[in-house]
XYZ file of C-alpha atoms in Angstrom:
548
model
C -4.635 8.054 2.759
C -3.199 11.339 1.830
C -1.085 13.321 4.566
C -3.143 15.295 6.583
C -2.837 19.156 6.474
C -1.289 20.432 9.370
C -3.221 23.650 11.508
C -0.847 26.314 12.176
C -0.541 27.068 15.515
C -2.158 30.183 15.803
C -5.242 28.014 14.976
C -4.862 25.638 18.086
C -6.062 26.636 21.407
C -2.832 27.422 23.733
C -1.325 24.384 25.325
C -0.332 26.227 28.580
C -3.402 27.927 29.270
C -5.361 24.355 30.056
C -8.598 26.730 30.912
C -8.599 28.319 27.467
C -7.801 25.020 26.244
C -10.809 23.737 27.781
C -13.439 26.323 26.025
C -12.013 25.862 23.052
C -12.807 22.052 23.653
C -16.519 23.030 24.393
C -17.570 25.041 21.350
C -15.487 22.589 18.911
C -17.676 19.891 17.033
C -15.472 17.124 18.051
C -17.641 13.557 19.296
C -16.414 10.579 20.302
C -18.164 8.507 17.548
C -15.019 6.628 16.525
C -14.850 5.425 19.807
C -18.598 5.140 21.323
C -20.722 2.527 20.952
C -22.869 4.278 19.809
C -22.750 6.392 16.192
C -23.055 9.943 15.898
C -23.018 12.259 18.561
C -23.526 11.111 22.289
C -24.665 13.422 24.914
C -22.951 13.130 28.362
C -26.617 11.639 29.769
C -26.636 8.957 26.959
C -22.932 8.310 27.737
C -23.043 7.800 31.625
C -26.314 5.698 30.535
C -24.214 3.716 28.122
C -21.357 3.023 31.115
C -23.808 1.899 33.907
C -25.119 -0.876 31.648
C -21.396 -2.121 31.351
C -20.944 -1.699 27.646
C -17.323 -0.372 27.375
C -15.623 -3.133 28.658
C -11.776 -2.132 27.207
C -10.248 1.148 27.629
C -10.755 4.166 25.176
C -8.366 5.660 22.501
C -8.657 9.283 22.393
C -7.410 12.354 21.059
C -6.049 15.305 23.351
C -9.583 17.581 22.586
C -11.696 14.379 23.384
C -10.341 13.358 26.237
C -10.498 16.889 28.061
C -14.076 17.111 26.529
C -15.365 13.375 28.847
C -13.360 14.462 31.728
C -15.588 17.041 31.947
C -18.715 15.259 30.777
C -17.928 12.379 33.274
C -15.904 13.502 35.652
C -16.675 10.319 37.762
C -15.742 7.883 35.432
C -13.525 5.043 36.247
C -13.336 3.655 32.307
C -9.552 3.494 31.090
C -8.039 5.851 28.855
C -4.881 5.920 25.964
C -4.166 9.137 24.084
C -3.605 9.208 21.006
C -2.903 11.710 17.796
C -5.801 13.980 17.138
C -5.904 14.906 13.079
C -4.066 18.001 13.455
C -2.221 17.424 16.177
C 1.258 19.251 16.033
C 2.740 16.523 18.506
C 2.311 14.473 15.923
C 5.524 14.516 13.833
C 3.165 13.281 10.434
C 1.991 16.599 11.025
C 5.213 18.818 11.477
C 5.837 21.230 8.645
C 7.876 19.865 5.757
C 10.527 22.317 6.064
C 11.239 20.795 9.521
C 10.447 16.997 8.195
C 12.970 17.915 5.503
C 15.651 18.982 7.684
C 15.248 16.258 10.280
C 15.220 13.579 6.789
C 18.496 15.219 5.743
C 19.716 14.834 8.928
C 19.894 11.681 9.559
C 20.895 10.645 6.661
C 23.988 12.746 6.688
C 24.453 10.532 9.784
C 24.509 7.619 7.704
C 26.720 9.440 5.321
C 29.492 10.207 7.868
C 29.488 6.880 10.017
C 30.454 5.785 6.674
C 33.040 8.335 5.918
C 34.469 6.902 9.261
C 33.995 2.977 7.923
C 35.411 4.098 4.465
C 37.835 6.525 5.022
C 40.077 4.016 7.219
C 41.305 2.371 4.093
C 43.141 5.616 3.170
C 46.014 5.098 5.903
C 46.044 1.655 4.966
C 49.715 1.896 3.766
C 50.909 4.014 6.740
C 49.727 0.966 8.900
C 51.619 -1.635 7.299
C 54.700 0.878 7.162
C 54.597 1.590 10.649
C 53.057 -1.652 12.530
C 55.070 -4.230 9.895
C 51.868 -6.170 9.333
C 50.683 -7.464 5.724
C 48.109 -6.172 3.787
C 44.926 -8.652 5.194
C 46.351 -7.590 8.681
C 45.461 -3.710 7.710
C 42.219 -4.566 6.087
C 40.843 -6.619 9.364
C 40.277 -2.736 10.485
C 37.617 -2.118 8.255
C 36.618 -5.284 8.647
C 35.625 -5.475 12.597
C 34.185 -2.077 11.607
C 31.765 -3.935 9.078
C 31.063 -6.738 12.106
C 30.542 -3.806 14.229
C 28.114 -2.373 11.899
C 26.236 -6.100 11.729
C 25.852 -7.027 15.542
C 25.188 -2.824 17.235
C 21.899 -3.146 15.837
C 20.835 -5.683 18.006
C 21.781 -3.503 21.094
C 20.464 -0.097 19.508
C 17.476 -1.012 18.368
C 15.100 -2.335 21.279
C 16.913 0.690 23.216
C 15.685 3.401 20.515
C 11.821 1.457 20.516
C 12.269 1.433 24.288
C 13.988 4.874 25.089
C 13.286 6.880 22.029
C 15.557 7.391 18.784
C 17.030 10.815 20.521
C 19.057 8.757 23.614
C 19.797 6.185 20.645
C 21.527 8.725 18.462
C 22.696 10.766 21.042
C 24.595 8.926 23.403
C 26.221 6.046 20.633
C 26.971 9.051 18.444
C 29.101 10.231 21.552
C 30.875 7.338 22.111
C 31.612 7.264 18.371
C 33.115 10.164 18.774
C 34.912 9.439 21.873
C 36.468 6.108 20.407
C 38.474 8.131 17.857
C 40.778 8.915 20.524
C 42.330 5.545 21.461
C 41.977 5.043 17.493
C 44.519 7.794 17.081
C 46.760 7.029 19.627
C 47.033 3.312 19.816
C 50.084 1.797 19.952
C 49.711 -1.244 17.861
C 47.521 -3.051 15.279
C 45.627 -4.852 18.019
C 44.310 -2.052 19.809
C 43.245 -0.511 16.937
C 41.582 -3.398 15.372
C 39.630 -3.692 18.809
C 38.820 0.149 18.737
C 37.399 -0.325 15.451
C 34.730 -2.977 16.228
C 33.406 -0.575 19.090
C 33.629 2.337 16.350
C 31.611 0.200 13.934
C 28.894 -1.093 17.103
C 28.323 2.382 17.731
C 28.185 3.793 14.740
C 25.475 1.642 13.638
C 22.560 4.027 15.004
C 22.105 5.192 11.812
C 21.687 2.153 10.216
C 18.878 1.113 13.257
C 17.610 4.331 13.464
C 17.077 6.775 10.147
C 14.600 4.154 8.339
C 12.816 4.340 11.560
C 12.911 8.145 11.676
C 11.715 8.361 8.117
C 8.492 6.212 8.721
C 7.799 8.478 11.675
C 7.436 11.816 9.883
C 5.900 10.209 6.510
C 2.782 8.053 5.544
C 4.312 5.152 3.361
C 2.519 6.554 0.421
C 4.626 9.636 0.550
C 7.673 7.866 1.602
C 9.460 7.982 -1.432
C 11.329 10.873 -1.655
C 12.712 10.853 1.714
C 13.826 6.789 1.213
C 15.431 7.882 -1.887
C 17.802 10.584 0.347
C 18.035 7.637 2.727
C 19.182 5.100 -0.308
C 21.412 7.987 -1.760
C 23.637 8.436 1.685
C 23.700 4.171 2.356
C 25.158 4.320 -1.685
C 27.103 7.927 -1.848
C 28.997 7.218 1.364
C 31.237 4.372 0.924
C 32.860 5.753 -1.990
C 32.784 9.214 -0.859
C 34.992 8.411 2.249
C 38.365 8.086 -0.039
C 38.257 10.853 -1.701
C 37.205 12.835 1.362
C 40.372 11.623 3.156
C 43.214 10.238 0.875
C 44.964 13.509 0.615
C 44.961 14.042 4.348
C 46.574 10.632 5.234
C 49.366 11.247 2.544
C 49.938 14.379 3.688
C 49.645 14.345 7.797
C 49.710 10.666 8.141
C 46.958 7.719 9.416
C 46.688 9.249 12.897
C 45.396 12.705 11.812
C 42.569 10.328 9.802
C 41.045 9.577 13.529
C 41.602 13.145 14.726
C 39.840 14.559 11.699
C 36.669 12.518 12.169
C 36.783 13.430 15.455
C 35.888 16.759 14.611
C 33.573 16.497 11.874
C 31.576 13.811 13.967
C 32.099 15.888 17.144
C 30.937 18.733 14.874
C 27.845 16.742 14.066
C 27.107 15.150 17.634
C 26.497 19.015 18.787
C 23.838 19.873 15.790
C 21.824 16.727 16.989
C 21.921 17.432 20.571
C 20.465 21.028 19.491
C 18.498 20.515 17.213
C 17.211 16.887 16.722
C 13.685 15.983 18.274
C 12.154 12.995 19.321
C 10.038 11.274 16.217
C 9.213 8.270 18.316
C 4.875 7.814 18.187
C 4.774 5.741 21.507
C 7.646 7.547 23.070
C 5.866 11.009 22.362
C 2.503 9.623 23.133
C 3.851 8.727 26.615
C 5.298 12.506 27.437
C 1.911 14.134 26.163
C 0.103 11.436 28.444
C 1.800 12.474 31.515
C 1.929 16.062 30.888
C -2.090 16.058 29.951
C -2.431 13.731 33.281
C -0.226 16.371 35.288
C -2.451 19.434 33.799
C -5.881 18.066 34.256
C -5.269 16.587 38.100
C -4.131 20.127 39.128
C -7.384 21.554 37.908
C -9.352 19.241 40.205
C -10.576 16.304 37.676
C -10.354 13.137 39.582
C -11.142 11.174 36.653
C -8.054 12.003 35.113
C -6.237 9.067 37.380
C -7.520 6.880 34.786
C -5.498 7.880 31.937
C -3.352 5.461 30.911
C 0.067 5.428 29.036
C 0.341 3.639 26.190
C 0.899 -0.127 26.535
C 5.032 -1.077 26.654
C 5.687 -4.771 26.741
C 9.171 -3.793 28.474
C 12.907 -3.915 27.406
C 13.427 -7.303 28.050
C 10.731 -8.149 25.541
C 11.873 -6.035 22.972
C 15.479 -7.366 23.234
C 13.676 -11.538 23.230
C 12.195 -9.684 19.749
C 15.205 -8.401 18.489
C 17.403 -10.893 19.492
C 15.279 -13.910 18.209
C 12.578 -13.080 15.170
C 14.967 -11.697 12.501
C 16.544 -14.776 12.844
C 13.909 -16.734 12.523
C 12.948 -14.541 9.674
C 16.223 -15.473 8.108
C 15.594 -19.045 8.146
C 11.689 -19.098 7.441
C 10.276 -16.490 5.295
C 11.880 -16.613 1.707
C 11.994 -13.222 0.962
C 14.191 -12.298 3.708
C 16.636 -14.632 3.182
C 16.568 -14.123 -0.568
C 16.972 -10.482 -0.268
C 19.592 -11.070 2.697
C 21.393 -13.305 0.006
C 20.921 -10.779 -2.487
C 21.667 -7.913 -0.467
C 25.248 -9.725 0.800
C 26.122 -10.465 -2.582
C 25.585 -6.946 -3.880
C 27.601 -5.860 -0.774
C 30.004 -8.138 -0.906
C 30.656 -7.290 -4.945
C 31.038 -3.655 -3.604
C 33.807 -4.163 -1.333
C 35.376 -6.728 -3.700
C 34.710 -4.003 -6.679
C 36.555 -1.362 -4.284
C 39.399 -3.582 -3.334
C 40.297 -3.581 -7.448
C 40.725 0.490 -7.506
C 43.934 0.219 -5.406
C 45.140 -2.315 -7.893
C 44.249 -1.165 -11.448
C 44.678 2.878 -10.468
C 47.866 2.159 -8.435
C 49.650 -0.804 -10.028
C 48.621 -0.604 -13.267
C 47.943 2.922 -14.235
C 50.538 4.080 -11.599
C 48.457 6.905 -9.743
C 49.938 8.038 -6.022
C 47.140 6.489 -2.979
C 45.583 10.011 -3.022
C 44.999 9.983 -6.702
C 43.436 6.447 -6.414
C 41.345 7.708 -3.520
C 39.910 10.242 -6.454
C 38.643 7.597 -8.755
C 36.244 6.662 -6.492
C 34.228 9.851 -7.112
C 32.747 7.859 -10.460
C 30.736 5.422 -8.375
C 29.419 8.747 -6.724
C 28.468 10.398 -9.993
C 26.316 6.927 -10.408
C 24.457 6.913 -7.509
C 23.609 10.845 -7.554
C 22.416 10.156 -11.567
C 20.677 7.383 -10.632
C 18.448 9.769 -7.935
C 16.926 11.607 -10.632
C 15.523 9.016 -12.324
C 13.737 8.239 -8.862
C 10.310 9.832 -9.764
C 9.857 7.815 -12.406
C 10.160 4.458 -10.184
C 8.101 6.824 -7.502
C 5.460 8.036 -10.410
C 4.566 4.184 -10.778
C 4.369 2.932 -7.332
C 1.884 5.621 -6.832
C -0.592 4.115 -9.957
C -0.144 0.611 -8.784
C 0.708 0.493 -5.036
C 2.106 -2.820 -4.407
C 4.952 -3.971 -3.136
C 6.069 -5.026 -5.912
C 5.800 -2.436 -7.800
C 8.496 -1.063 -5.874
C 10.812 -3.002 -7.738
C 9.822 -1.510 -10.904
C 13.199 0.285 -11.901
C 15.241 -2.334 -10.487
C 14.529 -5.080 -13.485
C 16.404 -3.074 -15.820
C 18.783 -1.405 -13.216
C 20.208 -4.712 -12.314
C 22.331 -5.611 -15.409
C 24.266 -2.287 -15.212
C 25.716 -4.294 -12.564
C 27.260 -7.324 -14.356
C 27.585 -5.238 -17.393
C 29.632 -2.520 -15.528
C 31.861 -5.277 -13.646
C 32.729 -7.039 -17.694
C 33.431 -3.324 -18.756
C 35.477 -2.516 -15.687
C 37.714 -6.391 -16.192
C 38.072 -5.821 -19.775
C 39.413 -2.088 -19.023
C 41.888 -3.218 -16.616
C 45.009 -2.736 -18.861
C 47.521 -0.581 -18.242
C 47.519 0.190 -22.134
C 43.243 1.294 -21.692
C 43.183 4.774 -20.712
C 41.946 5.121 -17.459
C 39.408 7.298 -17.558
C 37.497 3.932 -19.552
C 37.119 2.207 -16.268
C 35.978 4.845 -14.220
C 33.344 5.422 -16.497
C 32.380 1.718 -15.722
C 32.042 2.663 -12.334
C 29.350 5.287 -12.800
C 27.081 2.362 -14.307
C 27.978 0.269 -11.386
C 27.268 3.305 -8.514
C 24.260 3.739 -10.646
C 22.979 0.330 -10.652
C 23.252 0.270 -6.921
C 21.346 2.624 -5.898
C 18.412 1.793 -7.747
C 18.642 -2.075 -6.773
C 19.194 -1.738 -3.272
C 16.283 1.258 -2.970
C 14.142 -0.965 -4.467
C 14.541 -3.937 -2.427
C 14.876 -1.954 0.600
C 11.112 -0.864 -0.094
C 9.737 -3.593 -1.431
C 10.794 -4.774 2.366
C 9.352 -2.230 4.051
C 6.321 -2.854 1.859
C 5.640 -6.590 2.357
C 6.220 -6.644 6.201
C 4.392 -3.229 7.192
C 5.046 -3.794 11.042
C 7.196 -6.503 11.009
C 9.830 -4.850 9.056
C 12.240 -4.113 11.553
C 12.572 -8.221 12.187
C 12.804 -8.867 8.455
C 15.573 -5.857 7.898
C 17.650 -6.735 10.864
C 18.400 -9.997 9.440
C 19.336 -8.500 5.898
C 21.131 -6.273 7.386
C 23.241 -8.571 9.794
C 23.936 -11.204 6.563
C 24.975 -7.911 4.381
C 27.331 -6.553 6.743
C 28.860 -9.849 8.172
C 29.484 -10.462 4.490
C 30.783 -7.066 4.124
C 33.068 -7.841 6.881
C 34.704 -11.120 5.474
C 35.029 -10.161 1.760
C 37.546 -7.455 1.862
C 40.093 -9.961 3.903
C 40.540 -12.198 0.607
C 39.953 -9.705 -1.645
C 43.624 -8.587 -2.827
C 44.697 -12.065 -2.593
C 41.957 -13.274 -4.782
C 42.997 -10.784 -7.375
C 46.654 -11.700 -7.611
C 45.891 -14.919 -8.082
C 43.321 -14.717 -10.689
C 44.594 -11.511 -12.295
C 42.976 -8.313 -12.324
C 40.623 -9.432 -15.627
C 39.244 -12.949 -14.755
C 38.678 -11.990 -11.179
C 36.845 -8.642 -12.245
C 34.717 -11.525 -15.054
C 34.223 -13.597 -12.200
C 32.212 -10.780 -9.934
C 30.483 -9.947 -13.388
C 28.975 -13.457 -13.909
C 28.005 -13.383 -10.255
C 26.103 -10.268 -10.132
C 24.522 -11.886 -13.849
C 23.239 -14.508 -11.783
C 21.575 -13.136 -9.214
C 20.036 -10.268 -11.993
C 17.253 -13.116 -11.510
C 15.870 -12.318 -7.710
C 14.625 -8.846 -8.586
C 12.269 -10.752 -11.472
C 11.617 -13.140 -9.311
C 9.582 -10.942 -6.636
C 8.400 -8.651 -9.626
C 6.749 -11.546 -11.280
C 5.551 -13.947 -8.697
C 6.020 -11.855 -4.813
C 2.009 -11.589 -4.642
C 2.503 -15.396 -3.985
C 5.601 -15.516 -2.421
C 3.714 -13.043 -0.300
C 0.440 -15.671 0.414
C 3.217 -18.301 1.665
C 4.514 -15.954 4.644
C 2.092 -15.576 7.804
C 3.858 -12.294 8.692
C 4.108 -10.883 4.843
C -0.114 -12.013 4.730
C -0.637 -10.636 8.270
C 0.149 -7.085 6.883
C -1.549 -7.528 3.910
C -4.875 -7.726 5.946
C -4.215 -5.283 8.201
C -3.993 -3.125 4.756
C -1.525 -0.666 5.931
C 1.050 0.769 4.404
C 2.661 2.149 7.699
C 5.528 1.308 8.796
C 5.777 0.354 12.770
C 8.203 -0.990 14.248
């Protein structure tokens, strides 16, 4: 189903002026066929018959138009009512301009970008820590990684709080503590209290990666989807790598502590622009606010019958957190492609912060370049990524003739070998006699190769669980990041002992191995599909929505 044209509101009867509202209602040609038993157009007479003989026995879904239109019709009926979206409605945020859609898309995903800037851009100051705390080099990683563990476990706070509360109190108020935490970050005292600091960062900071997927399947159909899940793809990819560069310079210059006050500032920066200017996006969370404001409205103008309005059904937090808590890891263990895409997904995580650990040592020890300097040759896995995002339409051009989920892999079968074939260029480049500028170049096929694989798995995802994504993504997303989390600790030693080369062949034959899961789902995911009760429940339900 195409996106439905939106009214402008000069064609939409003034919310304000209920009486005006309620004229307009009366020479429209709306009915309530979709939700009579009857087809067609029902008079009030035939409709009052219809309720004496008890043939409504469940309450009513109804747009804003059609519900003012029966309270007036009826105005003694008892039978219960939900609101819901008209086709033009402007509460709707489907229906929202695309300039605002747009803006609210790029939003959020700059979120993503800097709560990775702050993950990232820790490493930069990770020789000032050693120099000034006296600790060794796994000691100075463990700050990025409690951030990573941070980044696995917020989500299962955040995420029944933004489906209970709304996305806005989700972003808004952990985005505030992020910000917040970079104090103690700059001023601690010791290793330990910034090591604990960091975990809260990282638990906080995770709204973004609970909330912006969410936000994205609020404003667009799944059809049209694509675009904006390629911006969302393009921050998860570009931001990593983009933290260095953003911040080497700084901590050789004004030293780790002015790292903590500078994202202080930018984040602080950003926290203000979403309080301002970010609305709700939330369907049932809207839905609820238009219910009581319509309920409010049509009691003070006398109605009776507009006690029996109902808001939308909410199972309650504690359910939501039972949900959260306990399906995605039940999804983990039962439905094979979560965990194969969890395993997939850690892997191509875990090659990323094993990849990154490498620049330090080829760039620094080998080629000699200062830490800011290193921090620069990060910027190739950057150029990959942003490359890669123009050869999206093509991937989008042929979901759009097939529409399957597994067509949303399309791109990613050929996509995936720039991965082991970027990882054997990048080991057999890692010479001090190469120039240098022969492994960056490596690293543009590797950025590249990312972002296409982890799109398309993302999507195919989002595809094959329709409502029951959130479960399914949750438990990628905790395996991904508590792999993320562990990897970077052994990372340096695991390249001194097996040299720069075999340790860079190593991750190569790895990420050749697993080139085989994409193909996998490609090839045979309509019956990989058949075997899961939850992948087959949204298959009959034949939406491509996204709810979570």
């Amino acid at each position: 189903m195409g996106l439905l044209p939106c009214k402008s509101r000069s064609e939409d009867p003034p919310r304000d002026n209920l009486n005006t509202l309620e004229a307009a209602v009366e020479a429209s040609e709306l009915t309530l066929h979709e939700n009579s038993p009857h087809a067609g157009q029902v008079s009030p007479a035939e409709t009052e018959k219809t309720l004496h003989v008890g043939e409504i026995s469940g309450p009513l879904v109804l747009s804003e138009f059609e519900v003012i239109r029966r309270v007036q019709a009826l105005p003694h009926d008892t039978t219960p009512i939900i609101l819901t979206f008209g086709p033009h409605d402007l509460d709707n945020p489907r229906n929202w301009g695309k300039a605002r859609k747009w803006y609210i898309t790029c939003f959020v995903s700059m979120l993503n970008v800097l709560t990775c800037l702050c993950a990232g851009g820790y490493s930069s100051g990770s020789p000032f820590y050693k120099e000034e705390f006296h600790i060794s080099s796994t000691m100075a990683t463990a700050g990025l990684s409690t951030y990573i563990l941070g980044f696995a476990f917020g989500p299962m706070l955040l995420a029944p709080l933004s489906e209970h509360y709304g996305r806005n109190p989700a972003y808004i108020w952990s985005w505030l503590l992020l910000v917040i935490l970079q104090v103690p970050a700059a001023l601690a005292p010791n290793m330990s209290t910034l090591v604990g600091v960091r975990f809260l960062q990282g638990f906080f900071g995770s709204a973004p990666l609970t909330n912006t997927g969410g936000t994205i399947a609020d404003l667009w159909e799944r059809d049209y989807s694509g675009a904006p899940m390629a911006i969302y793809g393009l921050s998860s990819t570009l931001g990593p790598p983009l933290a260095l560069p953003l911040t080497g310079y700084l901590a050789q210059a004004k030293g780790w502590r002015w790292l903590f006050w500078f994202f202080m500032a930018v984040l602080g920066g950003a926290w203000v622009i979403l309080a301002l200017t970010l609305p709700e996006t939330r369907h049932p969370i809207i839905l609820k606010q238009k219910t009581h404001r319509l309920k409010s409205q049509l009691s003070a103008l006398g109605h009776k019958s507009a006690s029996c309005i109902q808001t939308p059904p909410d199972k309650g937090l504690g359910h939501l957190f039972k949900v959260t808590l306990t399906r995605p890891i039940r999804f983990l263990f039962t439905e094979p492609i979560t965990y194969a895409t969890a395993l997939y997904n850690g892997l191509i995580y875990g090659l990323v912060f094993l990849f990154n650990e490498s620049f330090p040592l080829v760039f620094g020890h080998l080629h000699r370049f200062t830490h800011a300097q290193t921090s620069l040759t990060f910027l190739g896995l950057c150029v990959g990524s942003l490359l890669a995002s123009f050869f999206h339409p093509i991937q989008e051009h042929h979901y759009l003739r097939v529409r399957t989920p597994e067509s949303r892999l399309w791109l990613s079968l050929p996509a995936c070998f720039l991965l082991p074939i970027s990882l054997f260029w990048f080991a057999g480049c890692s010479s001090a006699n190469v120039p240098f500028i022969l492994p960056i170049l490596a690293s543009v096929l590797f950025g590249a190769g990312i972002f296409v694989v982890v799109l398309g798995v993302l999507n195919f995802v989002l595809d094959a669980y329709g409502p029951y994504t959130a479960s399914s993504l949750a438990g990628v997303i905790l395996v991904r990041n508590v792999v993320g989390a562990v990897f970077p600790l052994f990372a340096e030693r695991m390249y001194e002992h097996m040299g720069y080369r075999w340790a860079g062949v190593l991750l190569g034959f790895l990420a050749l191995l697993f080139c085989a899961v994409p193909f996998l789902f490609y090839y045979w995911g309509v019956e990989i599909r058949k075997r899961s009760p939850w992948a087959s429940a949204n298959a009959e339900m034949g939406s491509g929505d996204v709810v979570e």
